[in-house]
């Protein structure tokens, strides 16, 4: 229980920010330069509520004396904690206080951290006792250190109310000594009485009940029945005749639920597991390797084990005969904790039936035994499927190839899945294997312009067939942009959206071979089905929570290791759903997992799975050591090279390209929604259902009622909720600006209304300090009013790749006149300004923001506007204008010039 503490001030009260830039109040003192310091900070009178030992947790920062210029002589790196016990609220002289301890820091902070106004927090816990008065004061004494005290938490421990062995034990406060056990005599519950002696338990200093002695039993004519079916808190005694009538002659949980004697008293009633899933066998001559997945339902217990029953199928339908003792099971036949077993020394050319059973501690009590096993029929030396004969190439991108193939001619059984093995040609020392249940798949994460070798094989319960012959396919070259997917998605839109308000894009009701598309979880009648379709259920016992790393909309975000059986331990982030949620909140929380689980890309946060079978409900994702990008950039202001920053932007663009290819519109792309790992890899995150509507602190209500993060959102999305990949591109431009200005707030402190107005009047953010011109041009392109003129993510990735490969292109920085802080710059629109002055090719290109092509035009022989008006799209490509949006913009302007010439027959004015 936490006691209330108020600090009253002898030190200075200061507003600060913590490591996450959240505002906090601290009490500080820093008189390191002056001699003879003796500064006290007192708390209010804290009531003990009867506790004899209390714990004090301090959070504070201490400045490293070595980091202080010349102050080392008198500077201290510790402070003292005191207490004073009293029965009434009466402040006392400091000399009456008793010292608890001298407190030192584990981490001190340096000048640099101070400059950043970011503090490193130390946490120290001390205990006080035995206490005998009603209350006490705490005090902190500074003798010349530089300290900021951030929090003081005072608490004590209790053994909670407990019902055990038909006796009730009251809520009990432990004794004052660490080794002391407080003996508590329990009261037998109604209709029960002590057996031999009254039951006793012992309350430890840590608030745990230990050493039970004695018990109560039901009085004559009464029998025990569990009191609670879901979380068993105890038992009650009811008359035996009543118990018989209800069928509960002994302690019985609700139908199908059970408990065993060794279960802890407050453990839930549990039930047997469901059957093992996905069981397959792999025959190798006279051995069979059986493999399966853990049951869907573990019954609320962690002690799930597997037993194998092996039977030989007798010829001519004469039934089954149990396998003899000569058959070997590795590691053993019963009580397997792993989900596989090798059965060796079977007879050849013989049919076997394996019964694979999942059991747990309460299985023996189950009435419906058939629910818990599956059978597998296996013939030793059985033929595996024949090889897949043809593999075809489908949609091909720069980093992906769609593949499809036909079932093998002779499957020899039901095909459970296919394995696709691939590697880059002439690099066959390492290869990748992926699996598919369908006869098609998109292989992603490939290199552009590279030849890959693919082979496919099928698997049945008899094992794998041979691999197909090798098929060679090549990925598309860099920067060859085909709008296929975009237009495919666009063509599909508009007829399968169930609830347009939430629809990011239409569902994949229509299937396009070789192109994976995002499926709106709303297309599932039961949202739980969507979750389990796209997210793996993880048993909570594989997860350890180590610390809290953030606060999400639905509860805390923690991190810790995930140890999946047979897999390497990895660090994961764990989003929890706080207790007391409604069914709707649970659905909304899990919505994010249904979306995230559909993505598989190095720049999209990876979903490891969900925990829905136990509480709290959790979403498990990969852990990103450096947290969200905006905070990370602010913390590391000016610390990265331009190439590093462009690398981060490239990653984000690549993730967004993948999302737009999948037909998913993010709607809240912003640096705060990008996570960064220890290798500076940026990943797009935040796919929550309500994020734009509720969660994002940046979101504001628009006149049309929706909640939108104004500063990041394209004008058409603000005005009439036209959210598309093109509006995501606008937001991407803002993210570029955030990155290049190390986390500066877009449009600074301007109000949302002013931002909308300025953007409407064609003003745009100026180039950040030291920003390469090429990047600023790209940002400006992302902020084209006409959304079709904005580059596609595909083109953005290409352009950034080009810049990375040619770093000298990043040397030219934004002209300082473009970056007058706090002033927005006017965006030259494609329409241009129509001043009546004849311009050069360079000026014309500048006026439509295409100045970067001036050199290419001149080199290509187009040195006058007259010549330019003769140009075709083909000519444009030839001089080197490759981006579709730019071609369109230049051609539009050329057409305008032609119209003008025909109308006026005068020199070209633009
Ligand atoms: P969210 O609810 O997704 O906005 O998460 C809240 C905060 O938790 C974020 O701002 C991050 O600081 C942190 N967080 C969320 N997911 C992760 C992760 N995968 N790795 C590291 N930190 C995370």
mmCIF file of C-alpha atoms in Angstrom, residues 71-346:
data_model
loop_
_atom_site.group_PDB
_atom_site.id
_atom_site.type_symbol
_atom_site.label_atom_id
_atom_site.label_comp_id
_atom_site.label_asym_id
_atom_site.label_seq_id
_atom_site.Cartn_x
_atom_site.Cartn_y
_atom_site.Cartn_z
ATOM 1 C CA UNK A 71 33.679 23.320 -8.070
ATOM 2 C CA UNK A 72 35.172 19.992 -7.156
ATOM 3 C CA UNK A 73 36.668 21.192 -3.860
ATOM 4 C CA UNK A 74 33.397 21.545 -1.940
ATOM 5 C CA UNK A 75 31.132 19.496 -4.200
ATOM 6 C CA UNK A 76 29.460 16.366 -2.725
ATOM 7 C CA UNK A 77 27.952 13.435 -4.549
ATOM 8 C CA UNK A 78 25.645 12.167 -1.806
ATOM 9 C CA UNK A 79 22.795 13.332 0.397
ATOM 10 C CA UNK A 80 21.321 12.018 3.669
ATOM 11 C CA UNK A 81 17.882 10.710 4.502
ATOM 12 C CA UNK A 82 16.406 11.108 8.013
ATOM 13 C CA UNK A 83 13.182 10.281 9.791
ATOM 14 C CA UNK A 84 11.394 11.305 12.916
ATOM 15 C CA UNK A 85 8.565 9.308 14.508
ATOM 16 C CA UNK A 86 5.667 10.986 16.268
ATOM 17 C CA UNK A 87 2.062 10.374 17.281
ATOM 18 C CA UNK A 88 0.891 13.809 16.169
ATOM 19 C CA UNK A 89 1.427 16.130 13.257
ATOM 20 C CA UNK A 90 4.015 18.364 14.903
ATOM 21 C CA UNK A 91 7.112 19.501 13.059
ATOM 22 C CA UNK A 92 10.336 19.002 14.970
ATOM 23 C CA UNK A 93 13.831 20.455 14.941
ATOM 24 C CA UNK A 94 16.247 18.790 12.561
ATOM 25 C CA UNK A 95 18.503 17.745 15.431
ATOM 26 C CA UNK A 96 15.782 15.351 16.643
ATOM 27 C CA UNK A 97 15.739 13.440 13.367
ATOM 28 C CA UNK A 98 17.380 9.996 13.109
ATOM 29 C CA UNK A 99 19.558 9.239 10.126
ATOM 30 C CA UNK A 100 18.354 6.418 7.817
ATOM 31 C CA UNK A 101 21.238 6.352 5.356
ATOM 32 C CA UNK A 102 23.583 8.279 3.125
ATOM 33 C CA UNK A 103 22.298 8.038 -0.427
ATOM 34 C CA UNK A 104 24.628 7.955 -3.429
ATOM 35 C CA UNK A 105 23.797 7.692 -7.118
ATOM 36 C CA UNK A 106 24.482 4.762 -9.412
ATOM 37 C CA UNK A 107 24.482 7.116 -12.365
ATOM 38 C CA UNK A 108 25.424 10.744 -12.246
ATOM 39 C CA UNK A 109 24.693 13.120 -15.043
ATOM 40 C CA UNK A 110 27.120 15.252 -16.923
ATOM 41 C CA UNK A 111 27.226 18.712 -18.431
ATOM 42 C CA UNK A 112 25.975 17.397 -21.757
ATOM 43 C CA UNK A 113 22.872 15.915 -20.261
ATOM 44 C CA UNK A 114 22.194 19.131 -18.393
ATOM 45 C CA UNK A 115 22.554 21.064 -21.625
ATOM 46 C CA UNK A 116 19.932 18.819 -23.126
ATOM 47 C CA UNK A 117 17.864 19.141 -19.986
ATOM 48 C CA UNK A 118 17.556 15.378 -19.961
ATOM 49 C CA UNK A 119 18.190 13.623 -16.665
ATOM 50 C CA UNK A 120 19.375 10.168 -15.804
ATOM 51 C CA UNK A 121 17.236 8.835 -12.979
ATOM 52 C CA UNK A 122 18.576 6.845 -10.050
ATOM 53 C CA UNK A 123 16.281 4.704 -7.959
ATOM 54 C CA UNK A 124 17.173 3.725 -4.382
ATOM 55 C CA UNK A 125 14.990 1.904 -1.857
ATOM 56 C CA UNK A 126 15.509 1.948 1.933
ATOM 57 C CA UNK A 127 13.370 0.532 4.705
ATOM 58 C CA UNK A 128 12.488 1.921 8.093
ATOM 59 C CA UNK A 129 11.510 -0.026 11.171
ATOM 60 C CA UNK A 130 10.462 -1.084 13.671
ATOM 61 C CA UNK A 131 8.036 1.833 13.801
ATOM 62 C CA UNK A 132 5.818 2.186 16.815
ATOM 63 C CA UNK A 133 4.184 5.598 16.485
ATOM 64 C CA UNK A 134 1.177 6.693 14.479
ATOM 65 C CA UNK A 135 3.236 8.476 11.864
ATOM 66 C CA UNK A 136 6.605 9.894 10.867
ATOM 67 C CA UNK A 137 8.330 12.582 8.847
ATOM 68 C CA UNK A 138 11.093 12.090 6.306
ATOM 69 C CA UNK A 139 13.761 14.660 5.634
ATOM 70 C CA UNK A 140 16.568 14.993 3.129
ATOM 71 C CA UNK A 141 19.765 16.799 3.982
ATOM 72 C CA UNK A 142 22.085 18.266 1.386
ATOM 73 C CA UNK A 143 25.641 19.158 2.361
ATOM 74 C CA UNK A 144 26.679 20.709 -0.957
ATOM 75 C CA UNK A 145 25.697 18.381 -3.798
ATOM 76 C CA UNK A 146 23.824 19.096 -6.993
ATOM 77 C CA UNK A 147 20.642 17.044 -6.567
ATOM 78 C CA UNK A 148 17.198 16.885 -8.091
ATOM 79 C CA UNK A 149 14.731 14.762 -6.136
ATOM 80 C CA UNK A 150 12.063 13.582 -8.565
ATOM 81 C CA UNK A 151 9.874 11.285 -6.517
ATOM 82 C CA UNK A 152 9.497 9.783 -3.053
ATOM 83 C CA UNK A 153 7.227 6.756 -2.770
ATOM 84 C CA UNK A 154 6.516 5.346 0.678
ATOM 85 C CA UNK A 155 4.828 1.968 1.002
ATOM 86 C CA UNK A 156 4.429 -1.080 3.232
ATOM 87 C CA UNK A 157 3.642 -4.715 2.512
ATOM 88 C CA UNK A 158 0.624 -6.800 3.602
ATOM 89 C CA UNK A 159 -0.468 -10.402 3.420
ATOM 90 C CA UNK A 160 -3.832 -10.221 1.603
ATOM 91 C CA UNK A 161 -7.077 -11.805 2.806
ATOM 92 C CA UNK A 162 -6.978 -15.521 1.982
ATOM 93 C CA UNK A 163 -9.268 -18.520 2.149
ATOM 94 C CA UNK A 164 -7.350 -21.764 2.498
ATOM 95 C CA UNK A 165 -8.357 -25.194 3.756
ATOM 96 C CA UNK A 166 -11.854 -23.907 4.543
ATOM 97 C CA UNK A 167 -10.421 -21.208 6.820
ATOM 98 C CA UNK A 168 -10.350 -17.446 6.321
ATOM 99 C CA UNK A 169 -7.184 -15.517 7.118
ATOM 100 C CA UNK A 170 -7.600 -11.741 7.450
ATOM 101 C CA UNK A 171 -5.577 -9.068 5.714
ATOM 102 C CA UNK A 172 -2.443 -8.941 7.886
ATOM 103 C CA UNK A 173 0.378 -6.450 8.362
ATOM 104 C CA UNK A 174 3.774 -8.182 8.701
ATOM 105 C CA UNK A 175 6.086 -7.753 11.671
ATOM 106 C CA UNK A 176 8.862 -5.206 11.805
ATOM 107 C CA UNK A 177 11.816 -7.576 11.255
ATOM 108 C CA UNK A 178 12.765 -9.096 7.914
ATOM 109 C CA UNK A 179 12.947 -12.630 9.312
ATOM 110 C CA UNK A 180 9.843 -12.344 11.469
ATOM 111 C CA UNK A 181 6.741 -14.444 10.702
ATOM 112 C CA UNK A 182 3.440 -13.272 12.137
ATOM 113 C CA UNK A 183 1.304 -16.255 13.105
ATOM 114 C CA UNK A 184 -2.370 -15.831 12.219
ATOM 115 C CA UNK A 185 -5.129 -18.184 13.324
ATOM 116 C CA UNK A 186 -7.769 -18.719 10.646
ATOM 117 C CA UNK A 187 -11.529 -18.791 11.186
ATOM 118 C CA UNK A 188 -13.274 -21.874 9.895
ATOM 119 C CA UNK A 189 -15.896 -20.846 7.331
ATOM 120 C CA UNK A 190 -19.599 -21.435 7.895
ATOM 121 C CA UNK A 191 -20.587 -25.045 8.435
ATOM 122 C CA UNK A 192 -17.014 -26.147 9.025
ATOM 123 C CA UNK A 193 -14.854 -26.773 12.065
ATOM 124 C CA UNK A 194 -11.169 -27.259 12.880
ATOM 125 C CA UNK A 195 -9.699 -30.697 12.360
ATOM 126 C CA UNK A 196 -7.641 -31.429 15.536
ATOM 127 C CA UNK A 197 -6.536 -27.792 16.013
ATOM 128 C CA UNK A 198 -7.435 -24.369 14.557
ATOM 129 C CA UNK A 199 -5.653 -23.768 11.214
ATOM 130 C CA UNK A 200 -2.757 -21.326 11.233
ATOM 131 C CA UNK A 201 -0.715 -19.455 8.603
ATOM 132 C CA UNK A 202 2.308 -17.181 8.834
ATOM 133 C CA UNK A 203 2.607 -13.750 7.274
ATOM 134 C CA UNK A 204 6.190 -12.975 6.126
ATOM 135 C CA UNK A 205 7.850 -9.558 6.001
ATOM 136 C CA UNK A 206 7.456 -9.676 2.199
ATOM 137 C CA UNK A 207 3.686 -9.944 2.456
ATOM 138 C CA UNK A 208 3.473 -13.638 1.606
ATOM 139 C CA UNK A 209 1.507 -16.317 3.439
ATOM 140 C CA UNK A 210 3.801 -19.195 4.470
ATOM 141 C CA UNK A 211 3.763 -22.440 6.495
ATOM 142 C CA UNK A 212 0.098 -23.544 6.684
ATOM 143 C CA UNK A 213 -0.679 -25.685 9.713
ATOM 144 C CA UNK A 214 -3.943 -27.556 10.341
ATOM 145 C CA UNK A 215 -7.209 -27.227 8.452
ATOM 146 C CA UNK A 216 -10.964 -27.056 8.795
ATOM 147 C CA UNK A 217 -13.375 -29.696 7.540
ATOM 148 C CA UNK A 218 -17.049 -29.514 6.741
ATOM 149 C CA UNK A 219 -19.323 -30.291 9.651
ATOM 150 C CA UNK A 220 -21.300 -33.533 9.573
ATOM 151 C CA UNK A 221 -23.810 -33.574 6.746
ATOM 152 C CA UNK A 222 -21.934 -30.954 4.755
ATOM 153 C CA UNK A 223 -19.572 -31.352 1.794
ATOM 154 C CA UNK A 224 -17.173 -28.957 0.074
ATOM 155 C CA UNK A 225 -17.851 -27.178 -3.163
ATOM 156 C CA UNK A 226 -15.569 -24.725 -4.877
ATOM 157 C CA UNK A 227 -16.763 -21.248 -4.398
ATOM 158 C CA UNK A 228 -15.456 -19.784 -7.613
ATOM 159 C CA UNK A 229 -15.240 -21.386 -10.997
ATOM 160 C CA UNK A 230 -13.018 -18.981 -12.804
ATOM 161 C CA UNK A 231 -10.557 -17.881 -10.192
ATOM 162 C CA UNK A 232 -10.832 -20.221 -7.261
ATOM 163 C CA UNK A 233 -10.737 -18.282 -4.040
ATOM 164 C CA UNK A 234 -11.878 -20.989 -1.702
ATOM 165 C CA UNK A 235 -14.522 -23.504 -0.929
ATOM 166 C CA UNK A 236 -17.788 -23.544 0.864
ATOM 167 C CA UNK A 237 -19.474 -26.283 2.778
ATOM 168 C CA UNK A 238 -22.999 -27.059 1.637
ATOM 169 C CA UNK A 239 -25.315 -29.793 2.841
ATOM 170 C CA UNK A 240 -24.386 -33.053 1.173
ATOM 171 C CA UNK A 241 -27.946 -33.713 0.009
ATOM 172 C CA UNK A 242 -27.909 -30.363 -1.817
ATOM 173 C CA UNK A 243 -24.517 -31.195 -3.259
ATOM 174 C CA UNK A 244 -25.826 -34.539 -4.482
ATOM 175 C CA UNK A 245 -28.836 -32.920 -6.074
ATOM 176 C CA UNK A 246 -26.613 -30.552 -8.011
ATOM 177 C CA UNK A 247 -24.230 -33.353 -8.837
ATOM 178 C CA UNK A 248 -21.465 -31.743 -6.824
ATOM 179 C CA UNK A 249 -20.641 -34.267 -4.132
ATOM 180 C CA UNK A 250 -17.107 -33.041 -3.770
ATOM 181 C CA UNK A 251 -15.339 -29.829 -4.469
ATOM 182 C CA UNK A 252 -16.226 -29.250 -8.112
ATOM 183 C CA UNK A 253 -15.513 -26.365 -10.345
ATOM 184 C CA UNK A 254 -17.938 -25.301 -13.024
ATOM 185 C CA UNK A 255 -18.712 -27.922 -15.685
ATOM 186 C CA UNK A 256 -15.564 -29.039 -17.498
ATOM 187 C CA UNK A 257 -13.319 -27.146 -15.058
ATOM 188 C CA UNK A 258 -11.209 -28.889 -12.449
ATOM 189 C CA UNK A 259 -8.535 -28.420 -9.875
ATOM 190 C CA UNK A 260 -6.019 -30.730 -8.311
ATOM 191 C CA UNK A 261 -4.660 -30.776 -4.789
ATOM 192 C CA UNK A 262 -1.265 -29.456 -5.752
ATOM 193 C CA UNK A 263 -2.714 -26.345 -7.440
ATOM 194 C CA UNK A 264 -2.046 -23.190 -5.419
ATOM 195 C CA UNK A 265 -5.151 -22.162 -3.426
ATOM 196 C CA UNK A 266 -5.901 -19.089 -5.490
ATOM 197 C CA UNK A 267 -5.315 -20.710 -8.847
ATOM 198 C CA UNK A 268 -8.189 -20.747 -11.313
ATOM 199 C CA UNK A 269 -10.167 -23.890 -12.023
ATOM 200 C CA UNK A 270 -8.674 -25.311 -15.177
ATOM 201 C CA UNK A 271 -9.600 -27.784 -17.865
ATOM 202 C CA UNK A 272 -7.842 -30.253 -20.100
ATOM 203 C CA UNK A 273 -6.148 -28.971 -23.223
ATOM 204 C CA UNK A 274 -7.638 -29.284 -26.669
ATOM 205 C CA UNK A 275 -5.982 -31.577 -29.168
ATOM 206 C CA UNK A 276 -2.533 -30.857 -30.576
ATOM 207 C CA UNK A 277 -2.735 -28.969 -33.870
ATOM 208 C CA UNK A 278 -1.083 -29.177 -37.292
ATOM 209 C CA UNK A 279 0.232 -32.647 -36.681
ATOM 210 C CA UNK A 280 2.415 -33.969 -39.474
ATOM 211 C CA UNK A 281 4.622 -36.943 -39.980
ATOM 212 C CA UNK A 282 7.775 -37.288 -41.945
ATOM 213 C CA UNK A 283 8.697 -40.785 -42.922
ATOM 214 C CA UNK A 284 12.254 -41.823 -43.424
ATOM 215 C CA UNK A 285 12.415 -45.511 -44.251
ATOM 216 C CA UNK A 286 11.333 -47.190 -41.030
ATOM 217 C CA UNK A 287 11.419 -44.098 -38.843
ATOM 218 C CA UNK A 288 8.699 -41.522 -38.486
ATOM 219 C CA UNK A 289 9.247 -38.025 -37.208
ATOM 220 C CA UNK A 290 6.039 -36.636 -35.739
ATOM 221 C CA UNK A 291 5.658 -32.924 -35.245
ATOM 222 C CA UNK A 292 2.724 -30.805 -34.050
ATOM 223 C CA UNK A 293 1.835 -27.386 -32.636
ATOM 224 C CA UNK A 294 0.664 -26.660 -29.118
ATOM 225 C CA UNK A 295 -3.100 -26.979 -28.624
ATOM 226 C CA UNK A 296 -5.277 -23.962 -29.283
ATOM 227 C CA UNK A 297 -6.554 -24.265 -25.715
ATOM 228 C CA UNK A 298 -4.085 -25.083 -22.964
ATOM 229 C CA UNK A 299 -6.880 -25.132 -20.408
ATOM 230 C CA UNK A 300 -5.353 -22.337 -18.365
ATOM 231 C CA UNK A 301 -2.451 -24.534 -17.263
ATOM 232 C CA UNK A 302 1.207 -24.498 -18.025
ATOM 233 C CA UNK A 303 1.751 -28.239 -17.512
ATOM 234 C CA UNK A 304 0.685 -29.422 -20.986
ATOM 235 C CA UNK A 305 2.429 -32.686 -21.972
ATOM 236 C CA UNK A 306 2.023 -35.068 -24.905
ATOM 237 C CA UNK A 307 1.687 -38.844 -25.067
ATOM 238 C CA UNK A 308 1.983 -41.017 -28.147
ATOM 239 C CA UNK A 309 0.084 -44.220 -28.694
ATOM 240 C CA UNK A 310 1.510 -46.254 -31.553
ATOM 241 C CA UNK A 311 -0.604 -48.945 -33.253
ATOM 242 C CA UNK A 312 0.031 -51.126 -36.245
ATOM 243 C CA UNK A 313 -2.882 -51.368 -38.688
ATOM 244 C CA UNK A 314 -3.575 -55.052 -39.254
ATOM 245 C CA UNK A 315 -4.264 -56.139 -42.847
ATOM 246 C CA UNK A 316 -7.787 -56.865 -44.085
ATOM 247 C CA UNK A 317 -9.494 -54.562 -41.617
ATOM 248 C CA UNK A 318 -8.653 -56.729 -38.653
ATOM 249 C CA UNK A 319 -8.163 -53.692 -36.477
ATOM 250 C CA UNK A 320 -5.204 -52.283 -34.623
ATOM 251 C CA UNK A 321 -2.454 -53.834 -32.582
ATOM 252 C CA UNK A 322 -0.368 -51.838 -30.151
ATOM 253 C CA UNK A 323 3.266 -51.382 -31.231
ATOM 254 C CA UNK A 324 5.570 -53.724 -29.389
ATOM 255 C CA UNK A 325 8.441 -52.860 -27.057
ATOM 256 C CA UNK A 326 10.932 -52.911 -29.943
ATOM 257 C CA UNK A 327 9.691 -49.598 -31.288
ATOM 258 C CA UNK A 328 11.806 -46.732 -29.917
ATOM 259 C CA UNK A 329 10.555 -43.258 -29.049
ATOM 260 C CA UNK A 330 13.042 -40.412 -28.826
ATOM 261 C CA UNK A 331 13.205 -38.713 -26.391
ATOM 262 C CA UNK A 332 10.321 -40.822 -24.897
ATOM 263 C CA UNK A 333 6.720 -41.905 -25.519
ATOM 264 C CA UNK A 334 4.805 -40.218 -22.706
ATOM 265 C CA UNK A 335 5.087 -36.938 -20.859
ATOM 266 C CA UNK A 336 6.752 -35.143 -23.783
ATOM 267 C CA UNK A 337 7.148 -31.452 -23.190
ATOM 268 C CA UNK A 338 8.432 -30.694 -26.713
ATOM 269 C CA UNK A 339 6.152 -30.783 -29.731
ATOM 270 C CA UNK A 340 7.971 -33.478 -31.687
ATOM 271 C CA UNK A 341 9.076 -37.060 -31.332
ATOM 272 C CA UNK A 342 11.062 -39.514 -33.416
ATOM 273 C CA UNK A 343 9.605 -43.038 -33.645
ATOM 274 C CA UNK A 344 12.239 -45.490 -34.836
ATOM 275 C CA UNK A 345 12.532 -49.213 -35.608
ATOM 276 C CA UNK A 346 9.079 -49.632 -37.135
#
